[in-house]
Coordinates of C-alpha atoms and ligand atoms in Angstrom, one line a residue:
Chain A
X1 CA 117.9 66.2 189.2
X2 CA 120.1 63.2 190.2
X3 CA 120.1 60.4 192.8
X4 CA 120.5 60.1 196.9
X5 CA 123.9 59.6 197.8
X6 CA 125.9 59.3 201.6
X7 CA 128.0 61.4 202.8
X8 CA 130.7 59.7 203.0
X9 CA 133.3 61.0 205.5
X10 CA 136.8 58.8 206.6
X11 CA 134.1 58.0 209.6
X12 CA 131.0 57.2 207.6
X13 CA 132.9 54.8 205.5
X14 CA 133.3 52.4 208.6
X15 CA 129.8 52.6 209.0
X16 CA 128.1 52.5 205.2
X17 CA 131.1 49.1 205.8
X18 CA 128.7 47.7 208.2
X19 CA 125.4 48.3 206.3
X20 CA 126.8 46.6 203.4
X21 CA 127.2 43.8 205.8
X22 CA 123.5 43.7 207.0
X23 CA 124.3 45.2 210.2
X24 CA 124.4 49.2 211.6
X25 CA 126.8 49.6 214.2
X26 CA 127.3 52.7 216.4
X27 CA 130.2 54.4 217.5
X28 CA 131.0 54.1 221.2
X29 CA 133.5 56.2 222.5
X30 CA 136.0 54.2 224.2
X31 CA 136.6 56.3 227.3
X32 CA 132.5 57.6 228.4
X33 CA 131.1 54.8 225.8
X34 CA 128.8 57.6 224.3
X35 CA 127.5 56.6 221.0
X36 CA 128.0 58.8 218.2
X37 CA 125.7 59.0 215.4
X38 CA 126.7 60.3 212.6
X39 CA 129.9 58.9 212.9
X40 CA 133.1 61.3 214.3
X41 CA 136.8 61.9 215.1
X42 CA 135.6 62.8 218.4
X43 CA 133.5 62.1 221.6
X44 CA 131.4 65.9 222.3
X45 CA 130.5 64.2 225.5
X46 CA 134.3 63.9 226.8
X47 CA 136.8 64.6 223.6
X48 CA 138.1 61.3 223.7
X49 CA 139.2 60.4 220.1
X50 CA 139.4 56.6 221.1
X51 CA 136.0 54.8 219.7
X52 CA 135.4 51.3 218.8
X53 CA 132.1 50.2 216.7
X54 CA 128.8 48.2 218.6
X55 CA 126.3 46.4 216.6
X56 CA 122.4 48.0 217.4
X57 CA 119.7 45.7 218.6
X58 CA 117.6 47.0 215.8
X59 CA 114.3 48.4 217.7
X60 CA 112.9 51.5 218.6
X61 CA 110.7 54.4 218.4
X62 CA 109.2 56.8 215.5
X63 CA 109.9 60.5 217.1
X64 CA 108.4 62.0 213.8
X65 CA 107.8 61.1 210.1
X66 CA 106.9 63.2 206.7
X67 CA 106.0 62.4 203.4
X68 CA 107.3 63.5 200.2
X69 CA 104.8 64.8 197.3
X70 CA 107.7 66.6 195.4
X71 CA 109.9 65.2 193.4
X72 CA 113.5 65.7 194.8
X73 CA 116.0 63.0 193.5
X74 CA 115.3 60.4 190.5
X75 CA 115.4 57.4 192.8
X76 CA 112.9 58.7 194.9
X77 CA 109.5 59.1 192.8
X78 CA 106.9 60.8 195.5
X79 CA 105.1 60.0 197.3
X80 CA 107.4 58.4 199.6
X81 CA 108.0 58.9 203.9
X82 CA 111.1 59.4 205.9
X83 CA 110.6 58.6 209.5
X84 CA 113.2 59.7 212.3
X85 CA 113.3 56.9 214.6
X86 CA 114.9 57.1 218.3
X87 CA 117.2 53.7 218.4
X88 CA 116.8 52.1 221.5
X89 CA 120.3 52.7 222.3
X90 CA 119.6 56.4 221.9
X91 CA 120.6 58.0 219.5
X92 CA 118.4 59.4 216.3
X93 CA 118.2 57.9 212.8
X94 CA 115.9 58.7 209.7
X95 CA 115.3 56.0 207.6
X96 CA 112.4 55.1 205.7
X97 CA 108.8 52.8 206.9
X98 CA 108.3 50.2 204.6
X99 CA 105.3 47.7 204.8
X100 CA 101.9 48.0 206.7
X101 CA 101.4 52.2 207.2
X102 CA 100.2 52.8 210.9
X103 CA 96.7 54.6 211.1
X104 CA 97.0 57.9 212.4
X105 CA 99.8 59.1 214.3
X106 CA 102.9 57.0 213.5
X107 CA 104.7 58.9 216.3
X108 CA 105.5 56.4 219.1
X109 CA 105.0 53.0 217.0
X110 CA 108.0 50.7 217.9
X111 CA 109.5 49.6 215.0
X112 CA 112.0 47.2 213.9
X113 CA 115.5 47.6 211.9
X114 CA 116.1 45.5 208.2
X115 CA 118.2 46.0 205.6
X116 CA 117.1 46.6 201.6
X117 CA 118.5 47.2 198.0
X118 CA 118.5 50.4 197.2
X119 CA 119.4 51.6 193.5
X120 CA 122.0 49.2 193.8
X121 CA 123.5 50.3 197.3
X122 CA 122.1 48.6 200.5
X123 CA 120.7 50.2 203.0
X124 CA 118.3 50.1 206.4
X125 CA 114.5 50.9 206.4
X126 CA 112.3 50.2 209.5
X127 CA 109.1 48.2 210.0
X128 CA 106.5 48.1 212.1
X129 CA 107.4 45.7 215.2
X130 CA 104.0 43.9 216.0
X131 CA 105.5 42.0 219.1
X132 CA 106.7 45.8 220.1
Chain Z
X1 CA 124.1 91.5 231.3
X2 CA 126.1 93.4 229.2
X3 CA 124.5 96.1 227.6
X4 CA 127.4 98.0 225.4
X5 CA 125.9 97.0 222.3
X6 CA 122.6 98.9 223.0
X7 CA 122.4 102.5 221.1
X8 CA 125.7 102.5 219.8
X9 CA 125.0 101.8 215.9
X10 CA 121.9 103.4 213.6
X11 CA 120.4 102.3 210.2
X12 CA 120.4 105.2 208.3
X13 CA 120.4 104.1 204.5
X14 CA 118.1 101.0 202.9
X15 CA 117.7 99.8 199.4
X16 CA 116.2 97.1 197.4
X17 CA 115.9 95.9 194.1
X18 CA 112.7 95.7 192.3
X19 CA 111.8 92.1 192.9
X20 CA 108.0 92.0 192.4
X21 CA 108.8 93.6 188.7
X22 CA 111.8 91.2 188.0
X23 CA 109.7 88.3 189.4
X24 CA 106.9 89.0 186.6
X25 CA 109.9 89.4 183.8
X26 CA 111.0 85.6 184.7
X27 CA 107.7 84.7 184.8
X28 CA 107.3 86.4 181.3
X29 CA 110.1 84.7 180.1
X30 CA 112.5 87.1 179.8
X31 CA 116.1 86.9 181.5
X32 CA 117.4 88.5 184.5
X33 CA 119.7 91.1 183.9
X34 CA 121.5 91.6 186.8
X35 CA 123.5 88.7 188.6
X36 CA 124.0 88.3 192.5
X37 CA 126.7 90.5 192.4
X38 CA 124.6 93.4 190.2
X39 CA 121.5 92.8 192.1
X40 CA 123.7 93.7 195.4
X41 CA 125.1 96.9 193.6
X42 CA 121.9 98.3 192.6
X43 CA 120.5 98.0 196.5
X44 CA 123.7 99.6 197.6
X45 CA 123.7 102.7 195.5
X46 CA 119.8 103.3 196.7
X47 CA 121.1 102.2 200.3
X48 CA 123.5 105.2 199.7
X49 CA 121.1 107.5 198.3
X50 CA 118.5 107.1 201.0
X51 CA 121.3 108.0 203.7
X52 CA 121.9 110.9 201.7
X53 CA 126.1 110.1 201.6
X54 CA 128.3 109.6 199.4
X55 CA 130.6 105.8 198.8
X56 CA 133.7 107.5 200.1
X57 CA 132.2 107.9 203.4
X58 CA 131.6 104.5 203.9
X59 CA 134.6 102.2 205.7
X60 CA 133.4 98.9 206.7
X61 CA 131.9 96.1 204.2
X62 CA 129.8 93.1 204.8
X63 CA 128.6 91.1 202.1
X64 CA 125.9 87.8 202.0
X65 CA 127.0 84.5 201.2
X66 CA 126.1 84.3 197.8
X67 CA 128.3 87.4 196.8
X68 CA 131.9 86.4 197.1
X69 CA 133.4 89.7 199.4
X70 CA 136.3 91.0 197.3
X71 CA 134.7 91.0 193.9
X72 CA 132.0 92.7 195.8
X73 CA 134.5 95.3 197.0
X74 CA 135.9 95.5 193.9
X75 CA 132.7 96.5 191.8
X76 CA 131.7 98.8 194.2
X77 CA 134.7 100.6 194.9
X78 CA 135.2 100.3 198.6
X79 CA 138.6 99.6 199.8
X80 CA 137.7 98.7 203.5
X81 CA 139.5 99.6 206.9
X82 CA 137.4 96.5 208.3
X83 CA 135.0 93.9 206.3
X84 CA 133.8 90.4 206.2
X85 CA 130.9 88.2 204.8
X86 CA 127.9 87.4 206.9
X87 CA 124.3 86.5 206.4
X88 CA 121.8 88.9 207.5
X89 CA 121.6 88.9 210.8
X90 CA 125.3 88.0 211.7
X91 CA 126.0 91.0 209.3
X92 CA 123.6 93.6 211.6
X93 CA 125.7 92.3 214.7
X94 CA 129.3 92.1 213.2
X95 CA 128.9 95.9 211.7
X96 CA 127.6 97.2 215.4
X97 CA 130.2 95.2 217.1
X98 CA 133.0 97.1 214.6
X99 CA 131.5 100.5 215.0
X100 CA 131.7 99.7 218.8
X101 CA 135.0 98.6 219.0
X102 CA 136.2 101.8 216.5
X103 CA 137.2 99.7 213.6
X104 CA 134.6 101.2 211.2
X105 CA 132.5 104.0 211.7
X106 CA 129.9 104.0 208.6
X107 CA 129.5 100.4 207.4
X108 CA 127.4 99.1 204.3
X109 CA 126.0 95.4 204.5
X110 CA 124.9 94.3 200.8
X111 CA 123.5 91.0 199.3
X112 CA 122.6 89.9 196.1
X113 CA 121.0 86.7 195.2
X114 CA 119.7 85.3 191.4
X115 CA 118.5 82.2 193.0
X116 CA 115.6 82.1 190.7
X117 CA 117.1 83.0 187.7
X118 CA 120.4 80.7 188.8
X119 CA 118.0 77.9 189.4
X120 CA 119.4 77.6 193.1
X121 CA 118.3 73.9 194.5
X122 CA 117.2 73.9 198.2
X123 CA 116.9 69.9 198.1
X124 CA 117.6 67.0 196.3
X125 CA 121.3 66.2 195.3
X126 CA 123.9 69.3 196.0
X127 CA 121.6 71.0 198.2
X128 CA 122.2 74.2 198.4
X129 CA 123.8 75.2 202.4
X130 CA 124.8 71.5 202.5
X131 CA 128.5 72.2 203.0
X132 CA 127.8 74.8 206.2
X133 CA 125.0 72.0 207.4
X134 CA 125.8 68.5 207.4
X135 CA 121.8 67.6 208.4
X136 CA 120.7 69.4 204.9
X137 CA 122.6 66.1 203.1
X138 CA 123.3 63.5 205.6
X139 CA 120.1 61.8 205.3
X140 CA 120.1 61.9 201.1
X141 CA 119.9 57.5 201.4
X142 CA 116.2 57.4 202.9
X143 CA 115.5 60.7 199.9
X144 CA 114.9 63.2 203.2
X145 CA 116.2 66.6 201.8
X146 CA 115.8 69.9 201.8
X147 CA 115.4 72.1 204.5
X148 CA 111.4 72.1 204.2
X149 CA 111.4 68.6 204.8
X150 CA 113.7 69.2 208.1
X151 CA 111.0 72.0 209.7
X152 CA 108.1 69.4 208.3
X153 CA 109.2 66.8 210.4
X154 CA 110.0 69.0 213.6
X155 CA 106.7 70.6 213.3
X156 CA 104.5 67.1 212.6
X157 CA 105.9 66.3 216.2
X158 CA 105.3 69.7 217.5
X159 CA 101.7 69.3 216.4
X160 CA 101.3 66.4 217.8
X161 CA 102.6 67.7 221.0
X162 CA 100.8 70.9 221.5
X163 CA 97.3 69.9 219.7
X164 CA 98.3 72.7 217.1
X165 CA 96.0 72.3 213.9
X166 CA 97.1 72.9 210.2
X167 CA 94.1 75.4 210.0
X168 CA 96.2 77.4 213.1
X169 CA 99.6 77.1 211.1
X170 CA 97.7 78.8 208.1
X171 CA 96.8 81.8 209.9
X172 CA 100.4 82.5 209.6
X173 CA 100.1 83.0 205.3
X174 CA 96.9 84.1 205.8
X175 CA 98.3 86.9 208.0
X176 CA 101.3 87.5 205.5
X177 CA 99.6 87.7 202.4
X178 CA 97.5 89.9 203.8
X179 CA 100.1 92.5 204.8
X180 CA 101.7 91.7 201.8
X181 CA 98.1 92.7 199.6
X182 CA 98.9 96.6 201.1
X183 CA 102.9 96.2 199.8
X184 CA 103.2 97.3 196.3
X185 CA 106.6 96.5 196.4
X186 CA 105.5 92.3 197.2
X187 CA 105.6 89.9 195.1
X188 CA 102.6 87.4 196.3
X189 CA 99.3 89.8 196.6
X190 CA 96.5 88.3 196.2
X191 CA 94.9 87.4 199.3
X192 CA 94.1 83.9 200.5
X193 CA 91.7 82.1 203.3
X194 CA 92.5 79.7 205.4
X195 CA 90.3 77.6 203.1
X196 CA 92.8 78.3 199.8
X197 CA 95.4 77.6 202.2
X198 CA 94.4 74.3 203.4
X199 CA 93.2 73.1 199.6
X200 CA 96.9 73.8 198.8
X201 CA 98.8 70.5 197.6
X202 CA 101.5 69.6 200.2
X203 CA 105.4 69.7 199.5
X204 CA 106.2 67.7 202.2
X205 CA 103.7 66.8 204.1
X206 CA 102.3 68.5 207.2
X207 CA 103.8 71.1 205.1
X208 CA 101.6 73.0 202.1
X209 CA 102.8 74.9 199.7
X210 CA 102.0 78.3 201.5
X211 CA 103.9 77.6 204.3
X212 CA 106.8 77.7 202.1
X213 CA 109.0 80.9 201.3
X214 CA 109.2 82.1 197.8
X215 CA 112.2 81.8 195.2
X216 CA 113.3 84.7 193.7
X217 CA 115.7 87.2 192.5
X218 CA 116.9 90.1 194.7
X219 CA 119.1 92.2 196.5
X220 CA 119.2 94.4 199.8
X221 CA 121.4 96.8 201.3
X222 CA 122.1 98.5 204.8
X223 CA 123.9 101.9 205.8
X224 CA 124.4 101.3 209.2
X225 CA 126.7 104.1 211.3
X226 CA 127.5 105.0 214.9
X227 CA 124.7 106.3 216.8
X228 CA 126.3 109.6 217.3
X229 CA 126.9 110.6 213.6
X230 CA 123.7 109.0 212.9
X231 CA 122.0 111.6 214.5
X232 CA 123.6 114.5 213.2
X233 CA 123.2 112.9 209.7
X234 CA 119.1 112.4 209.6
X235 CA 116.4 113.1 212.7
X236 CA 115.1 109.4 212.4
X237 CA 118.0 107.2 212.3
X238 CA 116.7 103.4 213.5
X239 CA 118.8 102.4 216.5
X240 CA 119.8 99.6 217.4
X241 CA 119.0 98.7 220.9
X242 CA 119.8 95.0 221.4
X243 CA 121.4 92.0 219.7
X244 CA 122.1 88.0 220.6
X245 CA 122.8 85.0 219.6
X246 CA 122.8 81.5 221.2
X247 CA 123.3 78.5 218.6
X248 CA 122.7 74.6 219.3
X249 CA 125.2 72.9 217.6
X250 CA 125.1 69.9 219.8
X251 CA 123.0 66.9 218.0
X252 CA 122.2 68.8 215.2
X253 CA 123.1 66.4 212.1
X254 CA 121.1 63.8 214.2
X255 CA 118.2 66.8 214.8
X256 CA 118.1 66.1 218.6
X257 CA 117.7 69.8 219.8
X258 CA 114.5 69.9 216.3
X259 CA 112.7 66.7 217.3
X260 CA 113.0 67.1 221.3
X261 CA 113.0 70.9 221.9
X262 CA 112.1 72.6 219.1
X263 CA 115.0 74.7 219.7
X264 CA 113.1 76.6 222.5
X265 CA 116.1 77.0 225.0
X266 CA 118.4 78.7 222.2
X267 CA 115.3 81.1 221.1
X268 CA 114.7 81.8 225.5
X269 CA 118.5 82.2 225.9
X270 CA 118.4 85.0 223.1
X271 CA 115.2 86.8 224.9
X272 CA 117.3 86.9 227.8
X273 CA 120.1 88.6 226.5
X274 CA 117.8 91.0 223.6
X275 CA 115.7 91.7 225.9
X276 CA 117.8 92.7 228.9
X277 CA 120.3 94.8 226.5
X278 CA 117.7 96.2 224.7
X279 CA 115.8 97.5 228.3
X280 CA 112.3 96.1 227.5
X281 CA 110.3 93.1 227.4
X282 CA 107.9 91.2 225.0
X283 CA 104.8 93.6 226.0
X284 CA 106.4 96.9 224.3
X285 CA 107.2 95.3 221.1
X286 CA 105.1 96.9 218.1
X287 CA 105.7 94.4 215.8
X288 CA 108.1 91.5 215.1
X289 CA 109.7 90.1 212.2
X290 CA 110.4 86.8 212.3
X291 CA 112.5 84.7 209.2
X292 CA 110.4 83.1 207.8
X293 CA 111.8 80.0 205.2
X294 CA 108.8 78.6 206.7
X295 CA 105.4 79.6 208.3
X296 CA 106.3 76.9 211.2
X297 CA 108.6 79.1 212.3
X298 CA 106.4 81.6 213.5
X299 CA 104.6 79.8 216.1
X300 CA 108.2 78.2 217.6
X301 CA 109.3 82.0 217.8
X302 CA 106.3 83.4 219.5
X303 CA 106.8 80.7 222.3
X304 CA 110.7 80.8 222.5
X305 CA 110.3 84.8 222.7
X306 CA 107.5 84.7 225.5
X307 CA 104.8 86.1 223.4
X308 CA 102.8 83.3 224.5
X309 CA 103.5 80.5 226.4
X310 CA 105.0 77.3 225.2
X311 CA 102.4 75.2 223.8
X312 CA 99.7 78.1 223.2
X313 CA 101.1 79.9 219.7
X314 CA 98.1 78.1 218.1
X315 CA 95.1 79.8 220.5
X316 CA 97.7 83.1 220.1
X317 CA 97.4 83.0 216.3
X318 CA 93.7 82.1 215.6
X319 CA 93.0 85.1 218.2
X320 CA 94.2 87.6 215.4
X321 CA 97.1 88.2 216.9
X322 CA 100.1 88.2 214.3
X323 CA 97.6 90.2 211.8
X324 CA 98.2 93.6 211.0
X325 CA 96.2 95.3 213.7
X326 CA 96.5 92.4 216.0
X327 CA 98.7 92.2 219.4
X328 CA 101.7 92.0 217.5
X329 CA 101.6 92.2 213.4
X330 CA 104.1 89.5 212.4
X331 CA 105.7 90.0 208.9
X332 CA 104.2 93.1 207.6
X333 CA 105.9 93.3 204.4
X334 CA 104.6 89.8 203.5
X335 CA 107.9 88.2 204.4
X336 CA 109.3 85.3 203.0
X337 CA 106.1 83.7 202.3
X338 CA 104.6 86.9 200.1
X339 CA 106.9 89.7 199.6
X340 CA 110.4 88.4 198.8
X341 CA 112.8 85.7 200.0
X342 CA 115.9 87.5 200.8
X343 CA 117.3 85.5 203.3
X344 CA 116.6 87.3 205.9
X345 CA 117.7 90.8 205.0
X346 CA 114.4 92.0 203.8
X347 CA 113.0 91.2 207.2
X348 CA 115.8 94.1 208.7
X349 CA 114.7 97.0 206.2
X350 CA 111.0 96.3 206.7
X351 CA 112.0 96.9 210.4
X352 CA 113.3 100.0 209.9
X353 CA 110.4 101.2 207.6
X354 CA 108.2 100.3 210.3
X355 CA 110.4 102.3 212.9
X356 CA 110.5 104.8 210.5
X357 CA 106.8 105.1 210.0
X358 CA 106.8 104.9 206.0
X359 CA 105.0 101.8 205.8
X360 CA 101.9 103.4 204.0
X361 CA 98.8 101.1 204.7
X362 CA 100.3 98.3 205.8
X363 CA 101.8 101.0 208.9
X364 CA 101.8 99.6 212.4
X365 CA 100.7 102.4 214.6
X366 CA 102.6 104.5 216.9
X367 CA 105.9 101.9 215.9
X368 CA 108.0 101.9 218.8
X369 CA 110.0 99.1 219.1
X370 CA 110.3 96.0 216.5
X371 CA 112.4 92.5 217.2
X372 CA 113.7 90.7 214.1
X373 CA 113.9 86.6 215.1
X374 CA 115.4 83.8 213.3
X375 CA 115.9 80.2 214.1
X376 CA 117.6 79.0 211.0
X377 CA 118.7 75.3 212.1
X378 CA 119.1 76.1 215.7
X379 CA 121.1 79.2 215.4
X380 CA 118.6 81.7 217.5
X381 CA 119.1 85.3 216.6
X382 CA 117.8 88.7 217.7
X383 CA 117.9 92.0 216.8
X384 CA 115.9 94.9 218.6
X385 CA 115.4 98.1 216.5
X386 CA 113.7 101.5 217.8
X387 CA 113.7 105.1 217.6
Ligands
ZN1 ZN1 133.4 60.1 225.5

C-alpha cells in the first residue's frame, strides 16, 4: 500500500514552506495578479513568469465532497471525506472536513481554513464556519 | 468544417483475447500466461486473420500505453513506414489521419494490458496515469486518489445540480449487464436490478461498486486501411465517417472545468465537429458507445452529445432509453462495467460488430450508424463509425 505524499514540484516546495508555517499562500502573478493554484512557472492567464506569494483569508465554500470506504493509503483508514472547497479568493482546493459533519448536502457550507498534524507532516483541513 | 477525414479510412480486421476465460483462470488461481505485450500479439494475429491479410501487408503501427512501441514492433515483425503509441481513441484518429496524408496505407493499432495479473493500482500511492495527470496525485495529502474518487466528487455535485438520483445512475449497470448477459465473450453476466445495484457497498461514495469498470487482463487489435482498398478487400468494411477532439486542459489539476461544467463545452465542441464531418446528427445514431471507467459518464455524455438536454439524462435513462431496444442502446457489449476493461479499445470493435451486424442477441437492429464518446479527464473524443 503506502502513505499520501505531495507532489512536490521546485513550485510546490514554496508552498508546502508556507503550510509548514501555519499559513497557505497563493501564487499571484505579478503582472495580471491571477492566482495560481497548484503552484507554476507560469501565469495561463497572461504568461508572465513573474509571481510573488499572498497569504489566503482562510474562508470559503464546499463545491463538492466524497467519502472514502476503501482502503487506499495506510494513513488514511476509511471511512474518511475529501471536500473541494472554492477559497474565497478563487481558486479550488481539496482538503479534508474535520469536526461537526453538516446534515445533508455539504455543498455550499462556508467553511473555515486550520492547519493539523498529519503522519508527522502538517497540513490544512477545513471546518465548518458557524459565523459564515 | 472540414470534412477530409470522413470516409477515407475502414476497419477491416478485429481481434481480442479471451478475457472472460483468463478472468475465471485468475480467479481460479492460476497465472496469466501471456504478458501485455503477448496479450497484444495474440489480438493482432486474429485482427489479421479476420481481414483475411497477411503481416507484410501491413505498414503503419500504433500501440497502447502499456505496450512499449518498438519491443511491440519487434515481436511482431513489422518494420513500419509510419508508427507511434496512442490510447484508443487517439490511435483510431492518428491511423486515419496517416492513411489520409499517404504515409501508411494499411495500419494495425494493438494493445495489451495484464493489469490484473500485474496488479496495476488506479489509486493510492503511485497511481497508475499519475505522471500524464497531475490531478490523479496532487491531492494524495487530504488521501483523495484515484480516478473513481475524481468522477465521484464531480458527479455528487452534478447530482445535486440536476436532481439526478442514484437509482437513475444505476440504470446505467443495469443497462450494461444486461447487454452484457447476451455476450458470451463478457466477463460480468449475471444480471442485476436496480435494487442489487443500490444494496452495493460504496467505493467512494456517491459512487457503488457497479458503477465502477472492471480490472482485467486483455488485449485488442484494429486493421484499419484506406477506404478505397477496404472495399476491394471485404463488402462490409466499417467506415469511418467522422472524428474530433477538443481537450480542457485549463484548471484541470484544480478540477475547475469537473466541478463547474462537467466538461460539457469540450463534449458540445466535439458534437460540432463529429457530427458536421460525419454528415448526421444525434437522431440517426443506432447506438453509442461511450467509455465507460465509470457509469457517471454516461449520463455527462448523453447531455454534452445532445441526446438529451443538459440536466435531463436522468428522465432519458429511467425511460429505457440506453437499454438494448431502447432510443439508443448504450454499451452493448457490457462495456467497461460488464464485458472487459480495455481502456477503451473494446468499446471500437464492439462498434464495428454492431456495424457489421454480428452481434448475435445482443444485435441492434438495422445498425446504421454508431458514435464512440470518451471524456477521460476532460479530453472529449469522438469517433463516428458506419457502413
Ligand atoms: Zn498573469
Amino acid at each position: 500500500m503506502g502513505k499520501s505524499q505531495p507532489v512536490m514540484s521546485i513550485d510546490d516546495r514554496i508552498m508546502w514552506d508556507g503550510i509548514e508555517h501555519g499559513e497557505l499562500k497563493l501564487q499571484s502573478c505579478s503582472h495580471c495578479r491571477t492566482l495560481r493554484y497548484p503552484p507554476g512557472p507560469i501565469c495561463a492567464e497572461c504568461l508572465s513568469m513573474e509571481s510573488n506569494w499572498v497569504p489566503v483569508a482562510g474562508t470559503g465554500t464546499i463545491l463538492s465532497w466524497v467519502t472514502f470506504h476503501k482502503r487506499y493509503f495506510d494513513d488514511f483508514p476509511p471511512p474518511y471525506n475529501s471536500v473541494a472547497v472554492r477559497l474565497d479568493e478563487g481558486p479550488i482546493i481539496m482538503s479534508n472536513l474535520v469536526g461537526d459533519e453538516p446534515e445533508g448536502s455539504w455543498i455550499g457550507k462556508r467553511v473555515r481554513l486550520e492547519f493539523v498534524d498529519h503522519d508527522g507532516r502538517r497540513q490544512h483541513a477545513v471546518r465548518i464556519d458557524r459565523a459564515g | 468544417m472540414s470534412n477530409q477525414l470522413s470516409n477515407v479510412a475502414a476497419v477491416v480486421g478485429i481481434g481480442h483475447t479471451d478475457w472472460r476465460k483468463d478472468y475465471a483462470a485468475h480467479r481460479a488461481g492460476e497465472a496469466g500466461k501471456l504478458d501485455s505485450i503477448g496479450l497484444a500479439s495474440l489480438a493482432f494475429t486474429r485482427a489479421l486473420k479476420d481481414a483475411g491479410i497477411s503481416r507484410d501487408e501491413v505498414d503503419g503501427l500504433i500501440v497502447g500505453p502499456t505496450t512499449p512501441y518498438e519491443r511491440m514492433g519487434e515481436v511482431l515483425g513489422i518494420d513500419a513506414r509510419w508508427g507511434g503509441q496512442a490510447d484508443a481513441m487517439l490511435a483510431v484518429m492518428q491511423a486515419t489521419m496517416a492513411i489520409h496524408a499517404g504515409l501508411a496505407e494499411v495500419v494495425a493499432l494493438v494493445y495489451g494490458n495484464n493489469q490484473r495479473t500485474g496488479k496495476t493500482n488506479y489509486g493510492g500511492a503511485n497511481a497508475a496515469g499519475g505522471a500524464s495527470f497531475l490531478s490523479y496525485v496532487y491531492h494524495a495529502p487530504w488521501g483523495f486518489t484515484s480516478q473513481g474518487a475524481l468522477y465521484a466528487l464531480m458527479f455528487q455535485r452534478y447530482m445535486e445540480e440536476t436532481g439526478l438520483t442514484s437509482t437513475q445512475l444505476g440504470e446505467v449497470a443495469v443497462a450494461q449487464r444486461l447487454a452484457a448477459s447476451l455476450n458470451p465473450e463478457a466477463v460480468m453476466q449475471k444480471r442485476i436490478t436496480v435494487e442489487d445495484y443500490l444494496a452495493s457497498d460504496f467505493v467512494c461514495e456517491p459512487l457503488h461498486l457497479f458503477d465502477y469498470c472492471l480490472v482485467n487482463d486483455g488485449g485488442v487489435a484494429l486493421i484499419i486501411m484506406s477506404a478505397e482498398r477496404a472495399r476491394k478487400l471485404r463488402p462490409d468494411p466499417v467506415m469511418i465517417h467522422g472524428v474530433g477532439r477538443y481537450d480542457l486542459n485549463r484548471g484541470a489539476t484544480s478540477l475547475e472545468p469537473r466541478l463547474t461544467e462537467y466538461y460539457l463545452p469540450a463534449q458540445q465542441k466535439v458534437a460540432a465537429q463529429v457530427f458536421d464531418m460525419a454528415g448526421v446528427g444525434p437522431e440517426d445514431i443506432s447506438s453509442a458507445q461511450i467509455y465507460d471507467s465509470f457509469s457517471c459518464h454516461i449520463p455527462l455524455a448523453l447531455e454534452g452529445y445532445g441526446y438529451c438536454a443538459p440536466g435531463e439524462a436522468g428522465r432519458f435513462m429511467q425511460d429505457g432509453n440506453i437499454k438494448l431496444g431502447g432510443r439508443l442502446p448504450v454499451n452493448t457489449s457490457g462495456g467497461h462495467l460488464s464485458e472487459s476493461y480495455m481502456q477503451g479499445w473494446g468499446h471500437q470493435i464492439e462498434a464495428v460488430r454492431q456495424i457489421r451486424g454480428t452481434c448475435g442477441e445482443r444485435q441492434v437492429e438495422n445498425c446504421r450508424f454508431v458514435h464512440y464518446s470518451s471524456d477521460v479527464a476532460g479530453k472529449a473524443v469522438s469517433i463516428i463509425y458506419g457502413r
